[in-house]
Coordinates of C-alpha atoms in Angstrom, one line a residue:
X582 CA -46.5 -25.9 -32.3
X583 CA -43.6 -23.9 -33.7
X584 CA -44.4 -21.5 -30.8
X585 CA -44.3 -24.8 -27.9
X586 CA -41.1 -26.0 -29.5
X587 CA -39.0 -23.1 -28.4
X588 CA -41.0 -21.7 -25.6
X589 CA -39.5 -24.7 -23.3
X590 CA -36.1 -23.8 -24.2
X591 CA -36.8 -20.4 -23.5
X592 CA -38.3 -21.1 -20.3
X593 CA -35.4 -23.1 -18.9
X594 CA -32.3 -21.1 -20.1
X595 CA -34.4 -17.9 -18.6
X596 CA -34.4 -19.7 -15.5
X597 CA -30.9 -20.9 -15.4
X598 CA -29.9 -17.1 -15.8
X599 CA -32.1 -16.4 -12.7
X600 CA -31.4 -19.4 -10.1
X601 CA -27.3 -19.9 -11.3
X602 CA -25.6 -16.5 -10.5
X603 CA -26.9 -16.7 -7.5
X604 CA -25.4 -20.3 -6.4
X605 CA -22.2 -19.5 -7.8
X606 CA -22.1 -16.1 -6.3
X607 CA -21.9 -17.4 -2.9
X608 CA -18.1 -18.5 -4.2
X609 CA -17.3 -16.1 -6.2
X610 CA -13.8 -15.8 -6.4
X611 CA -12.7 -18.6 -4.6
X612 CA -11.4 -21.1 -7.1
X613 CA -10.3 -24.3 -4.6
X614 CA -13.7 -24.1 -2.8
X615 CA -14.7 -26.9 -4.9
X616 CA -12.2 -29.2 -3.4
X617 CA -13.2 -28.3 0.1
X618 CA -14.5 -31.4 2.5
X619 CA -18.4 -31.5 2.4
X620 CA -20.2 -30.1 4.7
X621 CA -21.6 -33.3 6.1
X622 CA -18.1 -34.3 6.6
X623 CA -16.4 -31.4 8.0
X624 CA -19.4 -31.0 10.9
X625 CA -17.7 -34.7 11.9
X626 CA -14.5 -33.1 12.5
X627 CA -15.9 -29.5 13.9
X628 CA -16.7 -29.3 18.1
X629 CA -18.8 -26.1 18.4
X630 CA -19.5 -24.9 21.7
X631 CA -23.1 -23.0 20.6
X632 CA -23.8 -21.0 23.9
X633 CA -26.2 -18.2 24.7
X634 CA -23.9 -15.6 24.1
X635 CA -20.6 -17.0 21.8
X636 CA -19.7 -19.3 19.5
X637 CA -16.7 -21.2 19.9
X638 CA -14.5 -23.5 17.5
X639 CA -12.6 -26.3 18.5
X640 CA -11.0 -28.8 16.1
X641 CA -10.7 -32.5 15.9
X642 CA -8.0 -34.4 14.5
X643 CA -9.1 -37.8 12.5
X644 CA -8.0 -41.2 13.9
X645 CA -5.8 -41.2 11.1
X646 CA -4.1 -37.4 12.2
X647 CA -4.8 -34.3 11.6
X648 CA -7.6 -33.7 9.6
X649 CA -7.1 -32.7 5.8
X650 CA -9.2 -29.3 5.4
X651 CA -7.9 -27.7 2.2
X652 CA -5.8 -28.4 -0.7
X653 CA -2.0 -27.2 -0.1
X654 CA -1.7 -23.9 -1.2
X655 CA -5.3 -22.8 -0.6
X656 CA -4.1 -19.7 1.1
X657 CA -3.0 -17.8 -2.1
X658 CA -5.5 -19.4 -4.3
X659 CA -7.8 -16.5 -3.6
X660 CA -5.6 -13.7 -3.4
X661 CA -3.7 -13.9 -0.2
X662 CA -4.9 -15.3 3.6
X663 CA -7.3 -13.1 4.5
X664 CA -9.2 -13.9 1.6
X665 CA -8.9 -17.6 1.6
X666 CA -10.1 -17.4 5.9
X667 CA -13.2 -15.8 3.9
X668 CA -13.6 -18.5 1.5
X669 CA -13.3 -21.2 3.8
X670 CA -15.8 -18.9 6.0
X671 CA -18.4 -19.0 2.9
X672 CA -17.9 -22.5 2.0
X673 CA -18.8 -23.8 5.8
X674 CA -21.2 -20.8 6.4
X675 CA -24.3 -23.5 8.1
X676 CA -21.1 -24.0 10.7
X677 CA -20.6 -20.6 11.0
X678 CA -23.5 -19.4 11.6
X679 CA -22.5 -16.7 8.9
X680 CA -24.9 -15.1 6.7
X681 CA -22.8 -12.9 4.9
X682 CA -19.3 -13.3 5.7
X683 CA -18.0 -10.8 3.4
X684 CA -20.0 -8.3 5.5
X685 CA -19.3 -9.5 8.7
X686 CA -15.7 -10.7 8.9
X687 CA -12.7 -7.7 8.6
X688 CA -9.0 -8.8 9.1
X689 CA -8.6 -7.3 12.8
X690 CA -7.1 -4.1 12.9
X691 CA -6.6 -4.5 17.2
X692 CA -3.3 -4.5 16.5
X693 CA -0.7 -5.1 13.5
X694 CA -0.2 -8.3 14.1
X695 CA -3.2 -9.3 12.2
X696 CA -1.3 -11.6 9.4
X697 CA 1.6 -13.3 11.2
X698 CA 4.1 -16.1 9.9
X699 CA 5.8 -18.1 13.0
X700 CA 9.3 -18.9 13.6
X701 CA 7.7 -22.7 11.4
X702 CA 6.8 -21.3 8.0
X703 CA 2.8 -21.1 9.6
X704 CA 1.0 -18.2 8.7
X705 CA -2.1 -17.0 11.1
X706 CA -5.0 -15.1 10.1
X707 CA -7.4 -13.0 12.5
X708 CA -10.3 -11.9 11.2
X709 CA -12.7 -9.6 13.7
X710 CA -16.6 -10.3 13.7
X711 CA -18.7 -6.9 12.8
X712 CA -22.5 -6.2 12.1
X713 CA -23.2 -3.3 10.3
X714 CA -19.7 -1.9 10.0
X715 CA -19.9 -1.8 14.1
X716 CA -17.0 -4.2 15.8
X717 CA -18.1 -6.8 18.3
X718 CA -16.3 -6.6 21.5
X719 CA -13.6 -9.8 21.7
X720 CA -15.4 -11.4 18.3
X721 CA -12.5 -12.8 16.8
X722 CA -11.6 -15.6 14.4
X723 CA -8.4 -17.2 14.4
X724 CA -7.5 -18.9 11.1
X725 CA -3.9 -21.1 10.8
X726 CA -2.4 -22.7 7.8
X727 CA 0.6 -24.6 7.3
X728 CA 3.8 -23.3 5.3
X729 CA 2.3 -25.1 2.4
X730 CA -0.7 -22.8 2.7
X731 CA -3.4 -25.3 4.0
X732 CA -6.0 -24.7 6.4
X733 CA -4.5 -26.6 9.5
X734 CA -7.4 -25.7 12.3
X735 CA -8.9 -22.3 13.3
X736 CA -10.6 -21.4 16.5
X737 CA -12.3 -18.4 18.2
X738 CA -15.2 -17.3 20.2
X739 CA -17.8 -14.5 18.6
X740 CA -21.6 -14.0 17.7
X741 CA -23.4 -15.4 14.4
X742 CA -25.5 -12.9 12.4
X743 CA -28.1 -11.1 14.5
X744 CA -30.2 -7.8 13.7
X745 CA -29.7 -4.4 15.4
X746 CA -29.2 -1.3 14.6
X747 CA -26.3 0.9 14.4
X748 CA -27.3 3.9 15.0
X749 CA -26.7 5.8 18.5
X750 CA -29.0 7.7 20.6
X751 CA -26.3 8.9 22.9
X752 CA -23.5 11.2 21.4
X753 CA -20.1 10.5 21.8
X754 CA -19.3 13.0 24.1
X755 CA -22.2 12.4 26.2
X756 CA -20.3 8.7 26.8
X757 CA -17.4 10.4 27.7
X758 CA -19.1 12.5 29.7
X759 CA -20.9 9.7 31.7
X760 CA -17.1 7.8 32.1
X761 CA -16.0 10.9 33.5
X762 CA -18.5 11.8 36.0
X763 CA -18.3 8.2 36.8
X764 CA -14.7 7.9 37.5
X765 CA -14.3 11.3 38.9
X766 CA -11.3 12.9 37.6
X767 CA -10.5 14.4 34.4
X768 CA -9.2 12.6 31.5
X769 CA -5.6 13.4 30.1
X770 CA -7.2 12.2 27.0
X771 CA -10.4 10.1 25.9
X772 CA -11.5 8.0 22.7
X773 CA -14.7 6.7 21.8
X774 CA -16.0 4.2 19.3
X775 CA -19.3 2.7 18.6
X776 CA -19.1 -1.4 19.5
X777 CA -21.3 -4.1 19.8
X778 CA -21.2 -5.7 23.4
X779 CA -23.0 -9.0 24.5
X780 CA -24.8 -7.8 27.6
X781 CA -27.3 -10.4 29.5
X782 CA -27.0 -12.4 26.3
X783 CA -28.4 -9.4 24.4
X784 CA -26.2 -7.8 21.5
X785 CA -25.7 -3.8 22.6
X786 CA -24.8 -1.1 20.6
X787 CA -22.8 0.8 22.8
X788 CA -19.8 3.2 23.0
X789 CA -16.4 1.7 24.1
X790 CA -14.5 4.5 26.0
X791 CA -10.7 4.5 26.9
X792 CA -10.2 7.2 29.2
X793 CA -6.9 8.1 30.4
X794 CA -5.9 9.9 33.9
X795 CA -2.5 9.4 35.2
X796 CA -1.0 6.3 33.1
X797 CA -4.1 4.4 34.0
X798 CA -6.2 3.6 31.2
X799 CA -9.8 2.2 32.2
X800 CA -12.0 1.1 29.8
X801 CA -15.9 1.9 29.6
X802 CA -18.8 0.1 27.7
X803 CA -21.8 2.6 27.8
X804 CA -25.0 1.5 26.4
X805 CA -25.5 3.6 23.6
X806 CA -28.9 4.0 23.4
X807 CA -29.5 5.0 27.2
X808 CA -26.2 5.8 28.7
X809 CA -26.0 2.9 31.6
X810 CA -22.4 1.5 32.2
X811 CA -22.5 -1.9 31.2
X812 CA -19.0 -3.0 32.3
X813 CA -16.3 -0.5 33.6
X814 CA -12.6 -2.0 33.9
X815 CA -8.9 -2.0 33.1
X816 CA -9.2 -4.3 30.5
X817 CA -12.3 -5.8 28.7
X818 CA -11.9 -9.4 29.7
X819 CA -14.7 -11.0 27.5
X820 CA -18.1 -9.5 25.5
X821 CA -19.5 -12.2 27.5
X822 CA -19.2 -10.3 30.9
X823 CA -22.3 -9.2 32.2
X824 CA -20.8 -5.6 33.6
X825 CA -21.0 -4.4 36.9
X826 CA -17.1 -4.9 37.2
X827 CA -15.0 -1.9 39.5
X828 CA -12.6 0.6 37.5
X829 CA -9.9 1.6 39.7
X830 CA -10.8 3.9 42.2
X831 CA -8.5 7.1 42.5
X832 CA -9.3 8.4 45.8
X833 CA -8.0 4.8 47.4
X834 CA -4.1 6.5 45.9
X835 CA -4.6 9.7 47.2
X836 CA -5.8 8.4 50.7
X837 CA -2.3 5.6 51.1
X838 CA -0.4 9.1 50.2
X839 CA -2.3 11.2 52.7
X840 CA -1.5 7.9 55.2
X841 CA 2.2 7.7 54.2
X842 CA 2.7 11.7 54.7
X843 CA 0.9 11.1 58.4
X844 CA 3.6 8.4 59.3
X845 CA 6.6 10.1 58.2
X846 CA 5.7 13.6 60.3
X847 CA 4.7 11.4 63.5
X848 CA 7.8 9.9 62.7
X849 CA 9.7 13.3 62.3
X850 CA 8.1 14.6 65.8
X851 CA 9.3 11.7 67.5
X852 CA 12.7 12.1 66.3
X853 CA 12.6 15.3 67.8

């Protein structure tokens, strides 16, 4: 009996060590989470576009105005904006389609304008989508809080969670070999980085090259397991685009400057 009377006991505080971390873990660090809208009642105010390929956010406001999403100062509860887009992220993860967000959201580094405060006191947040340490092409999140630090809407088009591997059977300079015999022309100077590229609604591994000849800068997205140009452009309109676009083609410059040279000597002959 003596044995039954603290085995129970036992039995439930072993399993509360077992089962609670890992509840509260999902949080961890984010103190105001707890005050965040339910999920039930959030998915009320949340239009998400879920297509083949993206997932895109679009906010309603309430009948009664804009809807109420965080506490004020929720964006330096948890250590600064970047860290509260991530909380919000994990508190709404079902929306997000998110399985680890710490693992698959990285403030953007595209350009230095990652963490911004407008002209109104707003601050805006955008956090790049990645799987397995490997950036997907255009998969951005766009967070936007008010100068008293609340969550005012966020928007953006980019992947949930998906499986692949990250690990390349084509080299990095093979890629930039392939751009090269491609465009035809050596490179004043190339760059290369592994990527993840939506391609016929399948999630690629591929290399994204930049190759530069001339001040022109087109951009290649080579498969990276077989080396086929998926799309070949100026500029990388959307990870949704299925390839097959035209870089500039260099030979159309040289023949307009063999053309204009041919008018200006009939022209000198004539003069003549």
């Amino acid at each position: 009996m003596l044995i039954m009377k603290y085995a129970i006991p036992i039995l439930i505080s072993f399993a509360l060590l077992l089962f609670l971390p890992q509840s509260f873990a999902q949080e961890a660090g984010c103190p105001l989470n707890d005050q965040l809208p339910s999920l039930e009642d959030a998915q009320n105010y949340i239009l998400a576009r879920v297509g083949p390929d993206d997932y895109i956010f679009r906010i309603y406001d309430s009948s009664e105005g804009s809807y109420r999403w965080t506490p004020d100062d929720f964006m330096n509860s948890s250590g600064g904006p970047e860290k509260a887009a991530l909380c919000f992220v994990k508190h709404y993860k079902t929306i997000f389609r998110l399985n680890d967000p710490d693992n698959e959201l990285r403030l953007s580094t595209r350009n230095d304008n990652a963490i911004r405060k407008d002209e109104f006191g707003n601050t805006h947040v955008l956090l790049q989508r990645i799987q397995g340490g490997v950036e997907l092409v255009n998969g951005e999140l766009a967070f936007h809080f008010s100068k008293n630090g609340s969550v005012n809407y966020f928007n953006g088009g980019y992947r949930s969670s998906f499986e692949a591997s990250t690990i390349p059977t084509i080299t990095e300079q093979q890629a930039i070999s392939i751009a090269q015999q491609d465009y035809g022309m050596p490179a004043s100077s190339t760059s290369a980085k592994l990527v993840f590229f939506t391609y016929n609604n399948t999630d690629k591994l591929s290399w994204q090259v930049l190759y530069l000849t001339h001040g022109l800068s087109p951009t290649y997205i080579i498969d990276a397991q077989n080396g086929n140009i998926l799309s070949k452009n100026n500029n990388i309109i959307s990870a949704g685009t299925t390839g097959g676009g035209s870089g500039f083609n260099p030979y159309l410059l040289v023949a307009g400057g063999v053309i204009v040279i041919i008018i200006a000597c009939l022209v000198y002959l004539k003069r003549k």
